[in-house]
Amino acid sequence: MKRSLLFILFLLNSVSIFAQSTFKGVVTDDENGKPVPYVSIGIINKLSGTVSNADGEFKINLDIKVSDDDTLKFSSIGYQSKAFLVGDLKKKFKDLPLNVTLKKAVNHLKQVVINSKRGNEKILGYPTTSKLLGFGVGTNSIGSQAGVRISIKHENTSIENLSFFIIQNTFEQLTFRVNVYEMNNGKPGNNILNDNVIVTVRNKQTGKITVDLTSYNICADRDVLISMEWIEANPGTTGMLDVAAVIFGSTYFKQASQYQWAKKGTGLGFGVKVNY
């Protein structure tokens, strides 16, 4: 009986493996043909997702839960998104590279209005350097992101930096992207950035990390969500990162590139410096 059960489990696992579809290729700029780095790629509202590398190259495995009617979406800061039905891709690109071109989007970043009355600085979010509570991320999290809602009380509030505290880091190198989303009806909406803000942490670095955002001229009139998106890890097979957190507040998180946002009752330890 035990052998029969093991054999059945082996068959089920084999079916899952062989039922997977894999797409790989490169994402390029529609105008100049240059690679588009760090494109978010995934099945809408499902956990199959990834991010293209610095050369625009990607590989995504679709498991048996993904159907031909599902949609594979490509999105990147500064570009118009593009989406395809999985069934169409299987017919057209079976065993062939999936090379995708993206068109540049219209610049929608609001510029900071500077005047003599500015100079009110404030640290918002959940700044902490405590090692008592950590928000953990593993190597299976490429394309996922987590962030905190920042309450904006004044027009033309400039977002100047983001800081967080790493408790534990077993990676030789990590690469993240900072995202800033407008909050709409309590949920993250459009990303208001027009350029990638890339953060690289090397040599198993721990302690406080501060990301200078002043050169990006990020300005907000209402609440935003500031998140860190996990886009590369070395080594990519084992490791763990723990970022300081607080027991109060809340964290918005997304488990895959094109998955839906969720919310949990622990505050990721982001400190955000603003000026108004």
PDB file of C-alpha atoms in Angstrom:
ATOM      1  CA  MET A   1       0.000   0.000   0.000  1.00  0.00           C
ATOM      2  CA  LYS A   2       2.835   2.363   0.926  1.00  0.00           C
ATOM      3  CA  ARG A   3       4.597   1.687  -2.392  1.00  0.00           C
ATOM      4  CA  SER A   4       1.368   2.336  -4.287  1.00  0.00           C
ATOM      5  CA  LEU A   5       0.889   5.670  -2.518  1.00  0.00           C
ATOM      6  CA  LEU A   6       4.457   6.736  -3.262  1.00  0.00           C
ATOM      7  CA  PHE A   7       4.023   5.752  -6.916  1.00  0.00           C
ATOM      8  CA  ILE A   8       0.815   7.804  -7.186  1.00  0.00           C
ATOM      9  CA  LEU A   9       2.551  10.824  -5.630  1.00  0.00           C
ATOM     10  CA  PHE A  10       5.422  10.426  -8.093  1.00  0.00           C
ATOM     11  CA  LEU A  11       2.980  10.377 -11.001  1.00  0.00           C
ATOM     12  CA  LEU A  12       1.223  13.496  -9.735  1.00  0.00           C
ATOM     13  CA  ASN A  13       4.522  15.341  -9.364  1.00  0.00           C
ATOM     14  CA  SER A  14       5.556  14.216 -12.846  1.00  0.00           C
ATOM     15  CA  VAL A  15       2.303  15.549 -14.308  1.00  0.00           C
ATOM     16  CA  SER A  16       2.933  18.934 -12.614  1.00  0.00           C
ATOM     17  CA  ILE A  17       6.473  19.124 -13.973  1.00  0.00           C
ATOM     18  CA  PHE A  18       5.591  18.225 -17.553  1.00  0.00           C
ATOM     19  CA  ALA A  19       2.505  20.430 -17.552  1.00  0.00           C
ATOM     20  CA  GLN A  20       4.594  23.515 -16.979  1.00  0.00           C
ATOM     21  CA  SER A  21       5.171  25.965 -19.817  1.00  0.00           C
ATOM     22  CA  THR A  22       8.255  28.138 -20.012  1.00  0.00           C
ATOM     23  CA  PHE A  23       8.668  31.427 -21.838  1.00  0.00           C
ATOM     24  CA  LYS A  24      12.005  33.139 -22.163  1.00  0.00           C
ATOM     25  CA  GLY A  25      13.295  36.027 -24.204  1.00  0.00           C
ATOM     26  CA  VAL A  26      14.226  39.690 -23.959  1.00  0.00           C
ATOM     27  CA  VAL A  27      12.335  42.970 -23.528  1.00  0.00           C
ATOM     28  CA  THR A  28      13.502  45.895 -25.662  1.00  0.00           C
ATOM     29  CA  ASP A  29      12.629  49.537 -26.288  1.00  0.00           C
ATOM     30  CA  ASP A  30      10.273  49.949 -29.255  1.00  0.00           C
ATOM     31  CA  GLU A  31      12.156  52.996 -30.570  1.00  0.00           C
ATOM     32  CA  ASN A  32      15.861  52.253 -30.152  1.00  0.00           C
ATOM     33  CA  GLY A  33      15.935  48.478 -29.678  1.00  0.00           C
ATOM     34  CA  LYS A  34      17.880  48.727 -26.412  1.00  0.00           C
ATOM     35  CA  PRO A  35      17.117  46.246 -23.621  1.00  0.00           C
ATOM     36  CA  VAL A  36      14.625  47.378 -20.971  1.00  0.00           C
ATOM     37  CA  PRO A  37      15.950  46.341 -17.541  1.00  0.00           C
ATOM     38  CA  TYR A  38      13.921  45.138 -14.587  1.00  0.00           C
ATOM     39  CA  VAL A  39      10.544  44.690 -16.286  1.00  0.00           C
ATOM     40  CA  SER A  40       7.822  43.213 -14.058  1.00  0.00           C
ATOM     41  CA  ILE A  41       6.497  40.095 -15.800  1.00  0.00           C
ATOM     42  CA  GLY A  42       3.733  37.812 -14.597  1.00  0.00           C
ATOM     43  CA  ILE A  43       0.313  36.258 -14.883  1.00  0.00           C
ATOM     44  CA  ILE A  44      -2.310  38.765 -13.726  1.00  0.00           C
ATOM     45  CA  ASN A  45      -3.604  37.870 -10.234  1.00  0.00           C
ATOM     46  CA  LYS A  46      -1.587  34.647 -10.042  1.00  0.00           C
ATOM     47  CA  LEU A  47       1.689  33.726  -8.375  1.00  0.00           C
ATOM     48  CA  SER A  48       3.646  33.019 -11.577  1.00  0.00           C
ATOM     49  CA  GLY A  49       5.932  36.013 -11.998  1.00  0.00           C
ATOM     50  CA  THR A  50       9.477  37.282 -12.433  1.00  0.00           C
ATOM     51  CA  VAL A  51      11.538  40.371 -13.311  1.00  0.00           C
ATOM     52  CA  SER A  52      13.819  40.788 -16.323  1.00  0.00           C
ATOM     53  CA  ASN A  53      17.508  41.236 -15.541  1.00  0.00           C
ATOM     54  CA  ALA A  54      19.702  44.285 -16.246  1.00  0.00           C
ATOM     55  CA  ASP A  55      19.967  43.187 -19.909  1.00  0.00           C
ATOM     56  CA  GLY A  56      16.200  42.825 -20.346  1.00  0.00           C
ATOM     57  CA  GLU A  57      16.412  39.018 -20.387  1.00  0.00           C
ATOM     58  CA  PHE A  58      13.775  36.917 -18.630  1.00  0.00           C
ATOM     59  CA  LYS A  59      12.556  33.382 -18.056  1.00  0.00           C
ATOM     60  CA  ILE A  60       9.179  32.547 -16.548  1.00  0.00           C
ATOM     61  CA  ASN A  61       7.739  29.135 -15.708  1.00  0.00           C
ATOM     62  CA  LEU A  62       3.953  28.754 -15.767  1.00  0.00           C
ATOM     63  CA  ASP A  63       2.568  25.937 -13.639  1.00  0.00           C
ATOM     64  CA  ILE A  64      -0.597  23.891 -14.188  1.00  0.00           C
ATOM     65  CA  LYS A  65      -2.722  26.522 -12.422  1.00  0.00           C
ATOM     66  CA  VAL A  66      -2.177  28.884 -15.339  1.00  0.00           C
ATOM     67  CA  SER A  67      -4.701  28.388 -18.154  1.00  0.00           C
ATOM     68  CA  ASP A  68      -4.692  29.455 -21.793  1.00  0.00           C
ATOM     69  CA  ASP A  69      -7.231  32.143 -20.896  1.00  0.00           C
ATOM     70  CA  ASP A  70      -4.905  33.803 -18.392  1.00  0.00           C
ATOM     71  CA  THR A  71      -2.981  36.962 -19.271  1.00  0.00           C
ATOM     72  CA  LEU A  72       0.787  37.439 -19.191  1.00  0.00           C
ATOM     73  CA  LYS A  73       1.601  41.092 -18.510  1.00  0.00           C
ATOM     74  CA  PHE A  74       4.802  43.098 -19.006  1.00  0.00           C
ATOM     75  CA  SER A  75       5.092  46.432 -17.176  1.00  0.00           C
ATOM     76  CA  SER A  76       7.937  48.825 -16.504  1.00  0.00           C
ATOM     77  CA  ILE A  77       8.399  52.334 -15.139  1.00  0.00           C
ATOM     78  CA  GLY A  78       8.390  54.830 -17.997  1.00  0.00           C
ATOM     79  CA  TYR A  79       6.769  52.426 -20.485  1.00  0.00           C
ATOM     80  CA  GLN A  80       3.295  51.416 -21.581  1.00  0.00           C
ATOM     81  CA  SER A  81       2.324  47.957 -20.351  1.00  0.00           C
ATOM     82  CA  LYS A  82       1.760  45.091 -22.758  1.00  0.00           C
ATOM     83  CA  ALA A  83      -0.345  41.948 -22.221  1.00  0.00           C
ATOM     84  CA  PHE A  84      -0.836  38.628 -24.041  1.00  0.00           C
ATOM     85  CA  LEU A  85      -3.181  35.658 -23.698  1.00  0.00           C
ATOM     86  CA  VAL A  86      -1.190  32.603 -22.614  1.00  0.00           C
ATOM     87  CA  GLY A  87      -2.930  30.388 -25.199  1.00  0.00           C
ATOM     88  CA  ASP A  88      -1.897  32.708 -28.043  1.00  0.00           C
ATOM     89  CA  LEU A  89       1.715  32.718 -26.840  1.00  0.00           C
ATOM     90  CA  LYS A  90       1.819  28.926 -26.692  1.00  0.00           C
ATOM     91  CA  LYS A  91       0.665  28.677 -30.307  1.00  0.00           C
ATOM     92  CA  LYS A  92       2.929  31.391 -31.666  1.00  0.00           C
ATOM     93  CA  PHE A  93       6.082  31.032 -29.575  1.00  0.00           C
ATOM     94  CA  LYS A  94       6.275  27.339 -28.719  1.00  0.00           C
ATOM     95  CA  ASP A  95      10.020  26.554 -28.404  1.00  0.00           C
ATOM     96  CA  LEU A  96      10.841  30.060 -29.730  1.00  0.00           C
ATOM     97  CA  PRO A  97      12.172  33.150 -27.883  1.00  0.00           C
ATOM     98  CA  LEU A  98       9.485  35.553 -26.720  1.00  0.00           C
ATOM     99  CA  ASN A  99      10.918  38.942 -27.638  1.00  0.00           C
ATOM    100  CA  VAL A 100       8.732  41.815 -26.414  1.00  0.00           C
ATOM    101  CA  THR A 101       8.960  45.513 -27.280  1.00  0.00           C
ATOM    102  CA  LEU A 102       7.598  48.266 -25.042  1.00  0.00           C
ATOM    103  CA  LYS A 103       6.683  51.835 -25.986  1.00  0.00           C
ATOM    104  CA  LYS A 104       7.684  54.753 -23.805  1.00  0.00           C
ATOM    105  CA  ALA A 105       4.886  56.312 -21.746  1.00  0.00           C
ATOM    106  CA  VAL A 106       4.095  59.999 -21.391  1.00  0.00           C
ATOM    107  CA  ASN A 107       5.956  61.596 -18.487  1.00  0.00           C
ATOM    108  CA  HIS A 108       3.429  61.880 -15.664  1.00  0.00           C
ATOM    109  CA  LEU A 109       5.783  62.762 -12.794  1.00  0.00           C
ATOM    110  CA  LYS A 110       4.744  65.931 -11.016  1.00  0.00           C
ATOM    111  CA  GLN A 111       7.619  68.337 -10.467  1.00  0.00           C
ATOM    112  CA  VAL A 112       8.378  69.796  -7.049  1.00  0.00           C
ATOM    113  CA  VAL A 113       7.384  73.426  -6.588  1.00  0.00           C
ATOM    114  CA  ILE A 114      10.183  75.147  -4.665  1.00  0.00           C
ATOM    115  CA  ASN A 115       9.531  78.371  -2.788  1.00  0.00           C
ATOM    116  CA  SER A 116      10.874  80.305   0.189  1.00  0.00           C
ATOM    117  CA  LYS A 117       8.322  78.776   2.584  1.00  0.00           C
ATOM    118  CA  ARG A 118       9.631  75.228   2.148  1.00  0.00           C
ATOM    119  CA  GLY A 119      11.813  73.726   4.827  1.00  0.00           C
ATOM    120  CA  ASN A 120       9.476  71.777   7.104  1.00  0.00           C
ATOM    121  CA  GLU A 121      11.112  68.377   7.390  1.00  0.00           C
ATOM    122  CA  LYS A 122       9.454  65.323   8.859  1.00  0.00           C
ATOM    123  CA  ILE A 123      10.164  61.587   9.144  1.00  0.00           C
ATOM    124  CA  LEU A 124       7.073  59.531   8.340  1.00  0.00           C
ATOM    125  CA  GLY A 125       6.351  55.813   8.281  1.00  0.00           C
ATOM    126  CA  TYR A 126       7.701  53.386  10.892  1.00  0.00           C
ATOM    127  CA  PRO A 127      11.406  54.210  11.374  1.00  0.00           C
ATOM    128  CA  THR A 128      13.124  51.671  13.638  1.00  0.00           C
ATOM    129  CA  THR A 129      16.527  50.094  14.222  1.00  0.00           C
ATOM    130  CA  SER A 130      15.254  47.480  16.655  1.00  0.00           C
ATOM    131  CA  LYS A 131      16.367  43.883  16.118  1.00  0.00           C
ATOM    132  CA  LEU A 132      13.447  42.430  18.075  1.00  0.00           C
ATOM    133  CA  LEU A 133      11.093  42.010  15.097  1.00  0.00           C
ATOM    134  CA  GLY A 134      11.975  41.364  11.458  1.00  0.00           C
ATOM    135  CA  PHE A 135      10.134  41.214   8.159  1.00  0.00           C
ATOM    136  CA  GLY A 136      11.648  38.214   6.346  1.00  0.00           C
ATOM    137  CA  VAL A 137      12.131  37.736   2.600  1.00  0.00           C
ATOM    138  CA  GLY A 138      13.502  34.599   0.883  1.00  0.00           C
ATOM    139  CA  THR A 139      14.990  33.771  -2.519  1.00  0.00           C
ATOM    140  CA  ASN A 140      11.654  32.649  -3.947  1.00  0.00           C
ATOM    141  CA  SER A 141      10.423  36.237  -3.710  1.00  0.00           C
ATOM    142  CA  ILE A 142      11.835  37.755  -6.918  1.00  0.00           C
ATOM    143  CA  GLY A 143       9.203  40.186  -8.220  1.00  0.00           C
ATOM    144  CA  SER A 144       7.491  40.537  -4.854  1.00  0.00           C
ATOM    145  CA  GLN A 145       7.356  43.822  -2.965  1.00  0.00           C
ATOM    146  CA  ALA A 146       6.368  45.288   0.368  1.00  0.00           C
ATOM    147  CA  GLY A 147       5.793  48.826   1.529  1.00  0.00           C
ATOM    148  CA  VAL A 148       4.062  51.248   3.866  1.00  0.00           C
ATOM    149  CA  ARG A 149       1.459  53.945   3.395  1.00  0.00           C
ATOM    150  CA  ILE A 150       2.809  57.467   3.888  1.00  0.00           C
ATOM    151  CA  SER A 151       0.282  60.054   5.032  1.00  0.00           C
ATOM    152  CA  ILE A 152       0.647  63.298   3.054  1.00  0.00           C
ATOM    153  CA  LYS A 153      -0.962  66.326   4.736  1.00  0.00           C
ATOM    154  CA  HIS A 154       0.375  69.172   2.566  1.00  0.00           C
ATOM    155  CA  GLU A 155       0.412  69.966  -1.144  1.00  0.00           C
ATOM    156  CA  ASN A 156       3.720  69.727  -2.989  1.00  0.00           C
ATOM    157  CA  THR A 157       5.283  67.469  -0.361  1.00  0.00           C
ATOM    158  CA  SER A 158       8.750  66.429  -1.524  1.00  0.00           C
ATOM    159  CA  ILE A 159       9.834  62.847  -0.763  1.00  0.00           C
ATOM    160  CA  GLU A 160      13.574  63.109  -0.084  1.00  0.00           C
ATOM    161  CA  ASN A 161      14.789  59.747   1.183  1.00  0.00           C
ATOM    162  CA  LEU A 162      13.863  56.264   2.328  1.00  0.00           C
ATOM    163  CA  SER A 163      15.639  54.415   5.126  1.00  0.00           C
ATOM    164  CA  PHE A 164      15.344  50.924   6.579  1.00  0.00           C
ATOM    165  CA  PHE A 165      17.384  48.681   8.875  1.00  0.00           C
ATOM    166  CA  ILE A 166      18.666  45.229   7.860  1.00  0.00           C
ATOM    167  CA  ILE A 167      18.845  42.810  10.806  1.00  0.00           C
ATOM    168  CA  GLN A 168      20.086  39.747   8.918  1.00  0.00           C
ATOM    169  CA  ASN A 169      21.427  39.332   5.391  1.00  0.00           C
ATOM    170  CA  THR A 170      23.025  36.164   4.006  1.00  0.00           C
ATOM    171  CA  PHE A 171      23.290  37.363   0.387  1.00  0.00           C
ATOM    172  CA  GLU A 172      26.458  38.477  -1.375  1.00  0.00           C
ATOM    173  CA  GLN A 173      24.402  40.952  -3.415  1.00  0.00           C
ATOM    174  CA  LEU A 174      20.789  42.075  -3.474  1.00  0.00           C
ATOM    175  CA  THR A 175      19.049  44.438  -5.877  1.00  0.00           C
ATOM    176  CA  PHE A 176      15.794  46.233  -5.116  1.00  0.00           C
ATOM    177  CA  ARG A 177      13.654  48.837  -6.838  1.00  0.00           C
ATOM    178  CA  VAL A 178      11.903  51.646  -4.965  1.00  0.00           C
ATOM    179  CA  ASN A 179       8.311  52.227  -6.107  1.00  0.00           C
ATOM    180  CA  VAL A 180       5.959  55.079  -5.177  1.00  0.00           C
ATOM    181  CA  TYR A 181       2.236  54.473  -5.749  1.00  0.00           C
ATOM    182  CA  GLU A 182      -0.661  56.873  -5.347  1.00  0.00           C
ATOM    183  CA  MET A 183      -3.252  55.542  -2.906  1.00  0.00           C
ATOM    184  CA  ASN A 184      -6.759  55.274  -4.366  1.00  0.00           C
ATOM    185  CA  ASN A 185      -9.665  54.164  -2.158  1.00  0.00           C
ATOM    186  CA  GLY A 186      -7.280  52.541   0.295  1.00  0.00           C
ATOM    187  CA  LYS A 187      -5.359  50.578  -2.358  1.00  0.00           C
ATOM    188  CA  PRO A 188      -2.113  51.235  -4.250  1.00  0.00           C
ATOM    189  CA  GLY A 189      -2.798  52.755  -7.681  1.00  0.00           C
ATOM    190  CA  ASN A 190      -0.470  54.187 -10.325  1.00  0.00           C
ATOM    191  CA  ASN A 191       3.278  54.299  -9.849  1.00  0.00           C
ATOM    192  CA  ILE A 192       4.154  58.013 -10.009  1.00  0.00           C
ATOM    193  CA  LEU A 193       7.839  57.474 -10.792  1.00  0.00           C
ATOM    194  CA  ASN A 194       9.206  57.926 -14.289  1.00  0.00           C
ATOM    195  CA  ASP A 195      12.642  56.382 -13.701  1.00  0.00           C
ATOM    196  CA  ASN A 196      13.875  53.271 -11.954  1.00  0.00           C
ATOM    197  CA  VAL A 197      15.265  53.856  -8.471  1.00  0.00           C
ATOM    198  CA  ILE A 198      17.637  50.925  -7.997  1.00  0.00           C
ATOM    199  CA  VAL A 199      19.166  49.972  -4.641  1.00  0.00           C
ATOM    200  CA  THR A 200      22.016  47.463  -4.395  1.00  0.00           C
ATOM    201  CA  VAL A 201      23.189  45.913  -1.124  1.00  0.00           C
ATOM    202  CA  ARG A 202      26.499  44.028  -1.235  1.00  0.00           C
ATOM    203  CA  ASN A 203      28.668  41.765   0.911  1.00  0.00           C
ATOM    204  CA  LYS A 204      25.965  40.624   3.331  1.00  0.00           C
ATOM    205  CA  GLN A 205      25.568  44.207   4.550  1.00  0.00           C
ATOM    206  CA  THR A 206      23.455  44.838   7.632  1.00  0.00           C
ATOM    207  CA  GLY A 207      22.503  47.985   9.534  1.00  0.00           C
ATOM    208  CA  LYS A 208      20.804  51.153   8.357  1.00  0.00           C
ATOM    209  CA  ILE A 209      20.395  51.775   4.630  1.00  0.00           C
ATOM    210  CA  THR A 210      19.377  55.211   3.339  1.00  0.00           C
ATOM    211  CA  VAL A 211      18.252  55.781  -0.248  1.00  0.00           C
ATOM    212  CA  ASP A 212      18.611  59.385  -1.476  1.00  0.00           C
ATOM    213  CA  LEU A 213      15.581  60.329  -3.583  1.00  0.00           C
ATOM    214  CA  THR A 214      16.161  64.075  -3.988  1.00  0.00           C
ATOM    215  CA  SER A 215      17.394  63.849  -7.592  1.00  0.00           C
ATOM    216  CA  TYR A 216      14.115  62.190  -8.682  1.00  0.00           C
ATOM    217  CA  ASN A 217      11.955  65.211  -7.740  1.00  0.00           C
ATOM    218  CA  ILE A 218       9.193  63.066  -6.255  1.00  0.00           C
ATOM    219  CA  CYS A 219       6.266  65.225  -5.202  1.00  0.00           C
ATOM    220  CA  ALA A 220       2.904  64.183  -3.737  1.00  0.00           C
ATOM    221  CA  ASP A 221      -0.343  65.923  -2.770  1.00  0.00           C
ATOM    222  CA  ARG A 222      -2.011  62.899  -1.203  1.00  0.00           C
ATOM    223  CA  ASP A 223      -1.123  59.620   0.493  1.00  0.00           C
ATOM    224  CA  VAL A 224       1.325  57.312  -1.257  1.00  0.00           C
ATOM    225  CA  LEU A 225       2.634  53.790  -0.789  1.00  0.00           C
ATOM    226  CA  ILE A 226       6.424  53.515  -0.830  1.00  0.00           C
ATOM    227  CA  SER A 227       7.611  49.976  -1.472  1.00  0.00           C
ATOM    228  CA  MET A 228      10.768  47.996  -2.123  1.00  0.00           C
ATOM    229  CA  GLU A 229      10.540  45.456  -4.958  1.00  0.00           C
ATOM    230  CA  TRP A 230      12.897  42.462  -4.887  1.00  0.00           C
ATOM    231  CA  ILE A 231      14.452  42.104  -8.369  1.00  0.00           C
ATOM    232  CA  GLU A 232      17.762  40.207  -8.082  1.00  0.00           C
ATOM    233  CA  ALA A 233      19.630  38.050  -5.585  1.00  0.00           C
ATOM    234  CA  ASN A 234      23.046  36.397  -5.472  1.00  0.00           C
ATOM    235  CA  PRO A 235      23.126  33.549  -4.695  1.00  0.00           C
ATOM    236  CA  GLY A 236      19.666  32.997  -6.124  1.00  0.00           C
ATOM    237  CA  THR A 237      18.975  29.626  -4.518  1.00  0.00           C
ATOM    238  CA  THR A 238      19.477  30.051  -0.768  1.00  0.00           C
ATOM    239  CA  GLY A 239      19.429  32.904   1.683  1.00  0.00           C
ATOM    240  CA  MET A 240      17.323  35.142   3.851  1.00  0.00           C
ATOM    241  CA  LEU A 241      16.900  38.849   4.465  1.00  0.00           C
ATOM    242  CA  ASP A 242      15.318  40.293   7.619  1.00  0.00           C
ATOM    243  CA  VAL A 243      14.331  43.969   7.740  1.00  0.00           C
ATOM    244  CA  ALA A 244      13.396  45.606  11.051  1.00  0.00           C
ATOM    245  CA  ALA A 245       9.666  46.022  11.653  1.00  0.00           C
ATOM    246  CA  VAL A 246       7.266  47.226  14.356  1.00  0.00           C
ATOM    247  CA  ILE A 247       4.304  45.461  15.915  1.00  0.00           C
ATOM    248  CA  PHE A 248       1.946  48.389  15.238  1.00  0.00           C
ATOM    249  CA  GLY A 249       0.907  49.819  11.871  1.00  0.00           C
ATOM    250  CA  SER A 250       0.507  47.800   8.700  1.00  0.00           C
ATOM    251  CA  THR A 251       2.402  46.639   5.623  1.00  0.00           C
ATOM    252  CA  TYR A 252       1.100  46.288   2.086  1.00  0.00           C
ATOM    253  CA  PHE A 253       2.666  43.401   0.187  1.00  0.00           C
ATOM    254  CA  LYS A 254       2.492  41.742  -3.197  1.00  0.00           C
ATOM    255  CA  GLN A 255       3.709  38.148  -3.607  1.00  0.00           C
ATOM    256  CA  ALA A 256       4.437  38.240  -7.345  1.00  0.00           C
ATOM    257  CA  SER A 257       4.989  40.791 -10.118  1.00  0.00           C
ATOM    258  CA  GLN A 258       1.372  40.960 -11.317  1.00  0.00           C
ATOM    259  CA  TYR A 259      -0.375  39.601  -8.207  1.00  0.00           C
ATOM    260  CA  GLN A 260      -2.887  41.584  -6.161  1.00  0.00           C
ATOM    261  CA  TRP A 261      -1.941  43.655  -3.108  1.00  0.00           C
ATOM    262  CA  ALA A 262      -2.671  42.405   0.404  1.00  0.00           C
ATOM    263  CA  LYS A 263      -2.257  43.950   3.842  1.00  0.00           C
ATOM    264  CA  LYS A 264      -0.941  42.641   7.161  1.00  0.00           C
ATOM    265  CA  GLY A 265      -0.856  44.110  10.659  1.00  0.00           C
ATOM    266  CA  THR A 266       2.883  44.529  11.120  1.00  0.00           C
ATOM    267  CA  GLY A 267       4.639  47.754  10.136  1.00  0.00           C
ATOM    268  CA  LEU A 268       7.671  47.334   7.898  1.00  0.00           C
ATOM    269  CA  GLY A 269      10.345  49.617   9.346  1.00  0.00           C
ATOM    270  CA  PHE A 270      10.493  52.255   6.615  1.00  0.00           C
ATOM    271  CA  GLY A 271      11.385  55.801   7.568  1.00  0.00           C
ATOM    272  CA  VAL A 272      10.541  58.378   4.888  1.00  0.00           C
ATOM    273  CA  LYS A 273      11.923  61.912   5.030  1.00  0.00           C
ATOM    274  CA  VAL A 274       9.607  64.525   3.505  1.00  0.00           C
ATOM    275  CA  ASN A 275       9.841  68.280   3.052  1.00  0.00           C
ATOM    276  CA  TYR A 276       6.920  70.673   2.621  1.00  0.00           C
TER     277      TYR A 276
END
